[in-house]
mmCIF file of C-alpha atoms and ligand atoms in Angstrom:
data_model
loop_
_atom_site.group_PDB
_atom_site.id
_atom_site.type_symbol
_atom_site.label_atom_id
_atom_site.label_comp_id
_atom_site.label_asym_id
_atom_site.label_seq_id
_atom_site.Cartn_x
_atom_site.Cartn_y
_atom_site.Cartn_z
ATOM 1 C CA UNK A 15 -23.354 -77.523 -16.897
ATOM 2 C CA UNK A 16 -25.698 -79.548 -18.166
ATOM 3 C CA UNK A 17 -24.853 -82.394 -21.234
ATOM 4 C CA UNK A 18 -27.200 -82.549 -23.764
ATOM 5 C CA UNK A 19 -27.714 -86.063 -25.496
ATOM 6 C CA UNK A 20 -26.877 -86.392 -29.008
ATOM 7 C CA UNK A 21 -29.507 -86.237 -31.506
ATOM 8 C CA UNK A 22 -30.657 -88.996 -31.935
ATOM 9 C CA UNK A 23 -29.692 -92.993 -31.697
ATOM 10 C CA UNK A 24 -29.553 -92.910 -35.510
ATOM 11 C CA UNK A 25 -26.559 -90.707 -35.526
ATOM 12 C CA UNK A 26 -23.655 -91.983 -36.203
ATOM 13 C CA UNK A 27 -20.473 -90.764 -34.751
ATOM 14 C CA UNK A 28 -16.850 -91.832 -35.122
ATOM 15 C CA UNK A 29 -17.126 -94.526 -32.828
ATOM 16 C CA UNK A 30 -19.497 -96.460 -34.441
ATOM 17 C CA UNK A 31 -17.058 -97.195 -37.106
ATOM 18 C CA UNK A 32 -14.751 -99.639 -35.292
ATOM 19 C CA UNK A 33 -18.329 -100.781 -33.646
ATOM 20 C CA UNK A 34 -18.951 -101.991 -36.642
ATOM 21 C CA UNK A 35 -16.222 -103.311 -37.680
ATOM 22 C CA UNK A 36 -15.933 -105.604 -34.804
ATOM 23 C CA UNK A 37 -19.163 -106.880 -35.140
ATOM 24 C CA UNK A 38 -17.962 -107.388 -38.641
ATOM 25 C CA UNK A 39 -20.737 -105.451 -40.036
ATOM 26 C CA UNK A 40 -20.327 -103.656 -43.148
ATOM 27 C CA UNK A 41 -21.037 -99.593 -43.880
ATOM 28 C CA UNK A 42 -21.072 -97.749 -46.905
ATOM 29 C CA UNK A 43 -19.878 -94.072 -47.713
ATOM 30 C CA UNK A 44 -21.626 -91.683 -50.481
ATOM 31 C CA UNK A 45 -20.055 -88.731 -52.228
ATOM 32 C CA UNK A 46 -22.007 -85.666 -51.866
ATOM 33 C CA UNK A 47 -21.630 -81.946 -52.631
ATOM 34 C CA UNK A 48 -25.148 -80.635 -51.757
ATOM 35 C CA UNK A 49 -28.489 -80.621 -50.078
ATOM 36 C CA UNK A 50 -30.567 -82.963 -52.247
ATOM 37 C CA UNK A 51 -28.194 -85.360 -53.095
ATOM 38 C CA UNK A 52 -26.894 -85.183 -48.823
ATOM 39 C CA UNK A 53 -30.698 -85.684 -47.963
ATOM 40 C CA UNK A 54 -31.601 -88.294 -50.605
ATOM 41 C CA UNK A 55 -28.414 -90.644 -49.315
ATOM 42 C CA UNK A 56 -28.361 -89.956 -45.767
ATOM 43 C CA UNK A 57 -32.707 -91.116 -46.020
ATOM 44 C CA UNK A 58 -31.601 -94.248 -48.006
ATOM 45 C CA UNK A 59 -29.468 -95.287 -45.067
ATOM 46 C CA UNK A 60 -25.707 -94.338 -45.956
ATOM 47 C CA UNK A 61 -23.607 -94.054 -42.773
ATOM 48 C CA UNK A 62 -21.437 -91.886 -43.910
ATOM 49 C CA UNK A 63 -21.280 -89.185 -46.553
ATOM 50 C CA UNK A 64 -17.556 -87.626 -47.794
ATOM 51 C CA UNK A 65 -17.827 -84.610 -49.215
ATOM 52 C CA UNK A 66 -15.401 -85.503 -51.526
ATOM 53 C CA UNK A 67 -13.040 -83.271 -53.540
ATOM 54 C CA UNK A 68 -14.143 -85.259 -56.428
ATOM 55 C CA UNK A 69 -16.322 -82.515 -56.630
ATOM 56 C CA UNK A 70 -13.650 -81.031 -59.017
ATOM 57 C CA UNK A 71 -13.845 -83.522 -61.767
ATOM 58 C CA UNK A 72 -17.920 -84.405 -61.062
ATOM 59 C CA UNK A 73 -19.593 -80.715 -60.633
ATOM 60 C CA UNK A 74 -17.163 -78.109 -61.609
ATOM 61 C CA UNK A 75 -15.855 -80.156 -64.850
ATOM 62 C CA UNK A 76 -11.948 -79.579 -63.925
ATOM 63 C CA UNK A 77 -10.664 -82.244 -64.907
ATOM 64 C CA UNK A 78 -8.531 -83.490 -61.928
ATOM 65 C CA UNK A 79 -9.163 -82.400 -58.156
ATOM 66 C CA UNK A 80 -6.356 -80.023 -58.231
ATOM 67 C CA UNK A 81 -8.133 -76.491 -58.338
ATOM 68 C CA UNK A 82 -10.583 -77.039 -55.226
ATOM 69 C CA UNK A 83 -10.985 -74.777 -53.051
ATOM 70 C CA UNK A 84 -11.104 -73.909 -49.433
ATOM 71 C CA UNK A 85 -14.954 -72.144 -50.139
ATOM 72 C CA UNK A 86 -16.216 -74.497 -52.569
ATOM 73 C CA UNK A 87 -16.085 -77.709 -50.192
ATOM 74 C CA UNK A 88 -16.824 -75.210 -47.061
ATOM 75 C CA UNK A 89 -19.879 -74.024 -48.951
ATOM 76 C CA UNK A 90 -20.666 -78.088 -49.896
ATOM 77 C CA UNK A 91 -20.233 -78.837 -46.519
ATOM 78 C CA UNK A 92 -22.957 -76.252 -45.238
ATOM 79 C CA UNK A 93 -25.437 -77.570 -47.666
ATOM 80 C CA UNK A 94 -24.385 -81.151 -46.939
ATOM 81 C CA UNK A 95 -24.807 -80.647 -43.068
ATOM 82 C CA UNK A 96 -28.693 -78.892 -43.916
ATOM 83 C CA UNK A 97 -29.552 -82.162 -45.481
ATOM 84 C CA UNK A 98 -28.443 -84.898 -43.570
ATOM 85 C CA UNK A 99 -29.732 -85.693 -40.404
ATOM 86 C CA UNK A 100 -28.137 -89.048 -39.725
ATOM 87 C CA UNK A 101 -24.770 -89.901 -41.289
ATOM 88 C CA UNK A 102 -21.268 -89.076 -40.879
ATOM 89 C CA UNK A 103 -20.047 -86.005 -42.507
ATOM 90 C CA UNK A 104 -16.471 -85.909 -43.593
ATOM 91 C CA UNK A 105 -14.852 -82.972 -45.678
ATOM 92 C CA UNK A 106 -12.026 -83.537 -47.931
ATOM 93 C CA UNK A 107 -9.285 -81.323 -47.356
ATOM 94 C CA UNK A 108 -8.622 -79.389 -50.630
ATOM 95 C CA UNK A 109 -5.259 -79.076 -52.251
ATOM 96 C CA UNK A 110 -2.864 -76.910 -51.200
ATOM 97 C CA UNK A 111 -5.220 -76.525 -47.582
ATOM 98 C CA UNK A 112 -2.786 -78.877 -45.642
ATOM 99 C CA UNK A 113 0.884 -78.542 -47.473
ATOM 100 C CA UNK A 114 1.825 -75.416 -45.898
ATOM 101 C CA UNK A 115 2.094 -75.854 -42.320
ATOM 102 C CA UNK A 116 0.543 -77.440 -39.763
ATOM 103 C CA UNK A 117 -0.943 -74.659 -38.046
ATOM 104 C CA UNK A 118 -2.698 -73.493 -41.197
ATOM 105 C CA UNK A 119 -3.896 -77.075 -41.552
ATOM 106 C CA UNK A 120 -5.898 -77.043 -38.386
ATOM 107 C CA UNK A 121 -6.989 -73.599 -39.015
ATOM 108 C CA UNK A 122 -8.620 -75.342 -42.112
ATOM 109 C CA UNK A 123 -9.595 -77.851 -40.787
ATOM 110 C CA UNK A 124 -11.242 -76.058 -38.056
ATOM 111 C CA UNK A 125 -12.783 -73.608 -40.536
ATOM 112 C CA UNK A 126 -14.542 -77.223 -41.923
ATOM 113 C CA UNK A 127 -15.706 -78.080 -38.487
ATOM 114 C CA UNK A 128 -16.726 -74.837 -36.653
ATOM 115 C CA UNK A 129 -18.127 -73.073 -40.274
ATOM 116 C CA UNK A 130 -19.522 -76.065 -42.273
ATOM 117 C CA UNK A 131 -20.290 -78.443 -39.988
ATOM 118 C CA UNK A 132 -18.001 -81.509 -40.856
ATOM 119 C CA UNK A 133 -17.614 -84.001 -37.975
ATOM 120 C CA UNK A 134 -14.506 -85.414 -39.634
ATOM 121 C CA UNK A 135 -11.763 -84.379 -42.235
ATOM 122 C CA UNK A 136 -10.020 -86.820 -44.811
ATOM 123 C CA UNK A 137 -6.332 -86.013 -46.272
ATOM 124 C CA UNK A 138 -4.517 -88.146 -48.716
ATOM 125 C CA UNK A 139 -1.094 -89.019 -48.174
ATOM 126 C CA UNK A 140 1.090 -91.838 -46.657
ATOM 127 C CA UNK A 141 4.215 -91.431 -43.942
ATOM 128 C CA UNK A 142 4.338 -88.261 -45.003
ATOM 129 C CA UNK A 143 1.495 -87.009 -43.064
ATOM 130 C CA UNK A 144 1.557 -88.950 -39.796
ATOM 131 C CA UNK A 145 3.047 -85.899 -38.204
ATOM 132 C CA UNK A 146 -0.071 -83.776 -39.311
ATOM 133 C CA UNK A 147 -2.181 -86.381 -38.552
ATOM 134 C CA UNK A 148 -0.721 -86.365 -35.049
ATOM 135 C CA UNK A 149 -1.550 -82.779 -34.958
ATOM 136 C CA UNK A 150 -4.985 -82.906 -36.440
ATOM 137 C CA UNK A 151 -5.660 -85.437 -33.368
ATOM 138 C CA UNK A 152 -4.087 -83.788 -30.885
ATOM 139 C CA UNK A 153 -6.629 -80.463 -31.473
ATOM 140 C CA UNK A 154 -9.706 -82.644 -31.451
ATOM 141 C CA UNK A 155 -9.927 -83.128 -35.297
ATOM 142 C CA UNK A 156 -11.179 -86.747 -36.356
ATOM 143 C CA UNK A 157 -9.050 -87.753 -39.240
ATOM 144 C CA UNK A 158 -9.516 -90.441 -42.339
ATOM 145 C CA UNK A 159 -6.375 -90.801 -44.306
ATOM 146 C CA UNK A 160 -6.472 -91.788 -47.924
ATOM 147 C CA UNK A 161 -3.597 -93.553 -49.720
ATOM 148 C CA UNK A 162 -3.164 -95.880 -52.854
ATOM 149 C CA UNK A 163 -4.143 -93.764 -55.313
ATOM 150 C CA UNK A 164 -4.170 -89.932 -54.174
ATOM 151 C CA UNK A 165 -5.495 -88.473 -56.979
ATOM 152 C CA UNK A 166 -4.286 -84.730 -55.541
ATOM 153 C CA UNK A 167 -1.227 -86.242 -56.959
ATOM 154 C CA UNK A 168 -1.889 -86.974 -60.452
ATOM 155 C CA UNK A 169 0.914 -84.798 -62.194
ATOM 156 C CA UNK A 170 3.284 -87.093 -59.694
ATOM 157 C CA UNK A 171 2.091 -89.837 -60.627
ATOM 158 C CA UNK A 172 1.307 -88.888 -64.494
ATOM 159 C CA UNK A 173 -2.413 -90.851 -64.133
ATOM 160 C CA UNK A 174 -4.672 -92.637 -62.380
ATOM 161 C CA UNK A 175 -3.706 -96.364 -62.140
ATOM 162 C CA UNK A 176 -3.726 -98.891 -59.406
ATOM 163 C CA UNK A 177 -0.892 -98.552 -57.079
ATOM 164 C CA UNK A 178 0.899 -101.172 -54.383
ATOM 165 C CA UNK A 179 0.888 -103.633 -57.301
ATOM 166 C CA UNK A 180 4.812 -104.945 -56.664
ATOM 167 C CA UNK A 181 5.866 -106.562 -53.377
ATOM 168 C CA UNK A 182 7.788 -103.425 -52.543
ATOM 169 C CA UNK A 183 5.152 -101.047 -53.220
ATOM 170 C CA UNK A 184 2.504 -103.106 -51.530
ATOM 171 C CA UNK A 185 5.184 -103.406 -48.474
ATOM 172 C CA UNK A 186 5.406 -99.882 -48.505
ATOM 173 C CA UNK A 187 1.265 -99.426 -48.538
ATOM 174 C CA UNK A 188 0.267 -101.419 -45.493
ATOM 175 C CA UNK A 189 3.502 -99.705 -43.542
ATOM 176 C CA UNK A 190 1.496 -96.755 -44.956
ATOM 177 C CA UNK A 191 -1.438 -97.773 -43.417
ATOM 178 C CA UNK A 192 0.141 -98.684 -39.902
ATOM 179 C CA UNK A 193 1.698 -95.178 -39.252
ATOM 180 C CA UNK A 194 -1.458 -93.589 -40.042
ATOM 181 C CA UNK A 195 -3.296 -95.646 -37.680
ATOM 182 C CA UNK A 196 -0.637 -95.324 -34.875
ATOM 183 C CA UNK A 197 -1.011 -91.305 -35.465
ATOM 184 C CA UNK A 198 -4.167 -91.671 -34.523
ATOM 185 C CA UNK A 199 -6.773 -91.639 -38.162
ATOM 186 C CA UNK A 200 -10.334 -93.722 -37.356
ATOM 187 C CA UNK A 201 -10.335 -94.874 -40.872
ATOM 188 C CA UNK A 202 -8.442 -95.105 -43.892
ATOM 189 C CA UNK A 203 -9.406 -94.969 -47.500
ATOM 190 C CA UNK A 204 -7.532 -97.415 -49.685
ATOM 191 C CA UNK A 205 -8.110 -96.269 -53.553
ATOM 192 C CA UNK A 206 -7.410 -98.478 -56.327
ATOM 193 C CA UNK A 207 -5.457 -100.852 -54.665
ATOM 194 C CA UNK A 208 -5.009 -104.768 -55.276
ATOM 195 C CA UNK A 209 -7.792 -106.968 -52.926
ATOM 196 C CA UNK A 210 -5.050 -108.683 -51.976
ATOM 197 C CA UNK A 211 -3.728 -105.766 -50.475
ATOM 198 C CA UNK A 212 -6.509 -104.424 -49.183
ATOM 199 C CA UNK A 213 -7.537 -107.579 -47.340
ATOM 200 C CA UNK A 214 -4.302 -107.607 -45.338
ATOM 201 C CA UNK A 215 -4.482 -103.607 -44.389
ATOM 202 C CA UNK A 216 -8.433 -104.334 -43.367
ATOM 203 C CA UNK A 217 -6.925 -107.777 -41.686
ATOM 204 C CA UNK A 218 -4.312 -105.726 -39.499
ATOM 205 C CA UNK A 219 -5.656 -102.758 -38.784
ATOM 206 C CA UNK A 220 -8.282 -102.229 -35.768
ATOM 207 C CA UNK A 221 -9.243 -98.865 -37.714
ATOM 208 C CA UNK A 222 -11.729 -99.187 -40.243
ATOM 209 C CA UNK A 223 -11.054 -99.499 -43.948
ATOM 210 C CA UNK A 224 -13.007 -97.618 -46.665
ATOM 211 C CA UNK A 225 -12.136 -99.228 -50.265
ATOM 212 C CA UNK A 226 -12.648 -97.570 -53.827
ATOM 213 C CA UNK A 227 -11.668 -100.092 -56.205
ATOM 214 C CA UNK A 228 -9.922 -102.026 -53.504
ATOM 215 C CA UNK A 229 -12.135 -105.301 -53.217
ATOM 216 C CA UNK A 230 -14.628 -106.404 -51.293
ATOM 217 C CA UNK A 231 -12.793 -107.502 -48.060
ATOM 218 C CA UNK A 232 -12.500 -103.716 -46.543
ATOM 219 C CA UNK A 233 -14.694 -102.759 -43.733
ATOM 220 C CA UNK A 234 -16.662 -100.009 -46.164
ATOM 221 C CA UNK A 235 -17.324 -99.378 -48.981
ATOM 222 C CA UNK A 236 -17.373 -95.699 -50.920
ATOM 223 C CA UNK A 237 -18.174 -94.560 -54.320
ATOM 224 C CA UNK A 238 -18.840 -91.300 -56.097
ATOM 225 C CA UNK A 239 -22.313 -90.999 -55.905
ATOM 226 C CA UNK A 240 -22.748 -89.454 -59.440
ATOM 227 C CA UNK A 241 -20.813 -92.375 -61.336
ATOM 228 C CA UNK A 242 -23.552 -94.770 -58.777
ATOM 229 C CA UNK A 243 -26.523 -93.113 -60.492
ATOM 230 C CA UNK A 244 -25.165 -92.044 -63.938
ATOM 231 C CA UNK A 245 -24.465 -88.509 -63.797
ATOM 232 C CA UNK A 246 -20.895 -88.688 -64.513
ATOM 233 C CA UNK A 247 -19.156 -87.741 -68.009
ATOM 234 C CA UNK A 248 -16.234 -89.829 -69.529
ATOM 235 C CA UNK A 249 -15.387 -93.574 -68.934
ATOM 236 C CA UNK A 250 -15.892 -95.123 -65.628
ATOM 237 C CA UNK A 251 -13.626 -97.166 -63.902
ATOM 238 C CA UNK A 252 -14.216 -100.860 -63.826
ATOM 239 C CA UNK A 253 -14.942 -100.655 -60.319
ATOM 240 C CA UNK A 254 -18.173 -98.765 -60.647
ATOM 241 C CA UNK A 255 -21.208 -100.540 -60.729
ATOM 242 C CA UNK A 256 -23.674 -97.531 -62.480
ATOM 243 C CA UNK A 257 -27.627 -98.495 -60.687
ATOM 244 C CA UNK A 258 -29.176 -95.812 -62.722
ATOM 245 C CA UNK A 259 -28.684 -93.387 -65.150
ATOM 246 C CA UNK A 260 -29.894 -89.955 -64.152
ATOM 247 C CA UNK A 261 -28.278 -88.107 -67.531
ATOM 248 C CA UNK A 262 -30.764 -90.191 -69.532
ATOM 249 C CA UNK A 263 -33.659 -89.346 -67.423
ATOM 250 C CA UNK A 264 -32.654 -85.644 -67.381
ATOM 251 C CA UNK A 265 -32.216 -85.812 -70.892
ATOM 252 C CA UNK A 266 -35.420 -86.974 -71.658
ATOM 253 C CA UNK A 267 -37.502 -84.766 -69.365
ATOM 254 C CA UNK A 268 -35.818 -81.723 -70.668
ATOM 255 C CA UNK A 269 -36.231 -82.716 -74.060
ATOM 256 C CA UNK A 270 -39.716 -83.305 -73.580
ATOM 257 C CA UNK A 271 -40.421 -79.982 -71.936
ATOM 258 C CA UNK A 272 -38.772 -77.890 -74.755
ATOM 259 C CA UNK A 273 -41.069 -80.106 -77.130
ATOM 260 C CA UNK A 274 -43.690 -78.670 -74.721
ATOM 261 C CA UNK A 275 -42.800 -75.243 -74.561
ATOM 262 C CA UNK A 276 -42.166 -75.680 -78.574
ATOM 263 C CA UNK A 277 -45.618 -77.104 -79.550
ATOM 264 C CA UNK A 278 -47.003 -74.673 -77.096
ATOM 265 C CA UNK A 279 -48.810 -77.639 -74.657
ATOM 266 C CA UNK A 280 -46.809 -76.164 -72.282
ATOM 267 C CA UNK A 281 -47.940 -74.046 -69.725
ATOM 268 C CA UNK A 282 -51.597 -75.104 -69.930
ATOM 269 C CA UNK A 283 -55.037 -73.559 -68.245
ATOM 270 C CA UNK A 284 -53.403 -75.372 -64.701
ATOM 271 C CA UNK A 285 -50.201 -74.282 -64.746
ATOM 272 C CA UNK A 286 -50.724 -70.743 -64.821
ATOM 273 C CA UNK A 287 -53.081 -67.872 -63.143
ATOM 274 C CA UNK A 288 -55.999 -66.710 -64.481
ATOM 275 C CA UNK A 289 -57.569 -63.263 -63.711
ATOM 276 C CA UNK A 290 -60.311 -63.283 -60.620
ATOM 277 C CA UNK A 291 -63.765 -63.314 -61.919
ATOM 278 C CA UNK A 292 -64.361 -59.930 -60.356
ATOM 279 C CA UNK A 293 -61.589 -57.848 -62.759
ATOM 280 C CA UNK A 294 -62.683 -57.233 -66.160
ATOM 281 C CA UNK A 295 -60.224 -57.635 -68.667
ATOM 282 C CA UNK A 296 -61.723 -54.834 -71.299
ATOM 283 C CA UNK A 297 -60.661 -52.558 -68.146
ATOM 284 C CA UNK A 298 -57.023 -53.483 -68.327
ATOM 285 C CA UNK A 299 -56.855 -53.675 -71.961
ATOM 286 C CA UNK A 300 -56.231 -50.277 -73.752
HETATM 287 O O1 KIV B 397 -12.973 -87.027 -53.294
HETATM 288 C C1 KIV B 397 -13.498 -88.153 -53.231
HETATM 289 O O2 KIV B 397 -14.629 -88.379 -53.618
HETATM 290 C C2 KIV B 397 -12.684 -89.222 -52.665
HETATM 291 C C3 KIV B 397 -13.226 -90.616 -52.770
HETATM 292 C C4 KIV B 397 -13.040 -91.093 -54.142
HETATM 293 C C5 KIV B 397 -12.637 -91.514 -51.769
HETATM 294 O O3 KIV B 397 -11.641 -88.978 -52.160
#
């Protein structure tokens, strides 16, 4: 048998996460649901791109991330995995695809792997998934684990606000964050969680830390890319910093085109077909 190198040097696999993180180098993490918006990150550079159940509140306009499905990030993932050559691609596990068993967690997991072409999964959830994480690494399944604020349990916790915020709670966090690493997760996500905090899980762990609203001292950084370029609804959280804003520039291009259309400068002589010289149009006309 022969081995085939990978890809390219530019790829980045798992490992490169605790490369980087003991050469103390920072990486970032994108959101992204689709081709264009996978291709447009992964050229500017992002190392790794979560296809992120975020998806809920950000393109299907749920509301929470509750109703995902299995298909919907499966069928992100596919168009995700067309459009980036380069970074990292980690699938969210949807709710409800890992709290029924742990064989029908790898089974969905796999299904993300083998079908869509994720190279990693994330699940939220503290001690009470080191088992499943155990599992998940056992079959060959890279996992991130996500705790602070899990916002697949919103009802639970009746909002989104920053957890780990008294000694006990923050006690109970970076425990969190220990099991998961001794079951065997590359990275963890810490969401909306004191710096403080944060800075000692990033300090203690050898696994790489990906904050959201957790400070500057973890090893990566991730946002939702459509709150990044403006092409989110609602208030944002004080933790995103918005560098464009996309709904104004759609706005105004469509707006301008229906003026277009309206005023009936639009399509001109260029953008459409004429007849070839050859046809006579007193032939076609009755
Ligand atoms: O679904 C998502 O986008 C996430 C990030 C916010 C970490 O879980």
């Amino acid at each position: 048998m022969a081995y085939l190198k990978p890809d390219k040097p530019e790829k980045i696999y798992v490992p490169a996460l605790r490369a980087a993180k003991e050469r103390g180098e920072k990486l970032v993490c994108l959101t992204a649901y689709d081709y264009p918006s996978a291709r447009i990150v992964d050229e500017a550079g992002v190392e790794i791109i979560l296809v992120g159940d975020s998806m809920g509140n950000v393109i299907h306009g749920y509301g929470n991330t509750i109703p995902v499905t299995m298909d919907e990030i499966l069928s992100a993932v596919k168009a995700v995995k067309r459009g980036a050559s380069n970074a990292l691609i980690v699938a969210d596990m949807p709710y409800g695809s890992y709290h029924t068993g742990e064989n029908t967690t790898v089974r969905n997991a796999l299904t993300l792997m083998k079908d869509g072409g994720a190279e990693a999964i994330k699940l939220e959830g503290g001690r009470n998934r080191v088992q499943l994480v155990k599992r998940l690494v056992d079959e060959e399944i890279p996992v991130v684990a996500h705790i602070g604020l899990t916002p697949q349990s919103v009802h639970k916790l009746g909002g989104y606000s920053v957890q780990g915020k008294t000694a006990e709670a923050a006690k109970r966090l970076i425990e969190d964050a220990k099991l998961l690493e001794e079951a065997g997760a590359f990275a963890i996500v810490l969401e909306l969680v004191p710096r403080e905090i944060a800075a000692i899980v990033t300090k203690e762990l050898a696994i790489s830390t990906i904050g959201i609203g957790a400070g500057t001292e973890c090893d990566i950084q991730v946002l939702v890319l459509h709150d990044l370029i403006g092409l989110s609804f609602g208030r944002l959280p004080r933790f995103v910093r918005q560098y464009a804003n996309i709904r104004e520039v759609m706005n105004e291009a469509v707006s301008k085109w229906i003026e277009d259309v309206k005023d009936g400068s639009y399509p001109n002589e260029k953008e459409s077909y004429g007849l070839p010289k050859d046809v006579d149009i007193n032939e076609i006309e009755s």
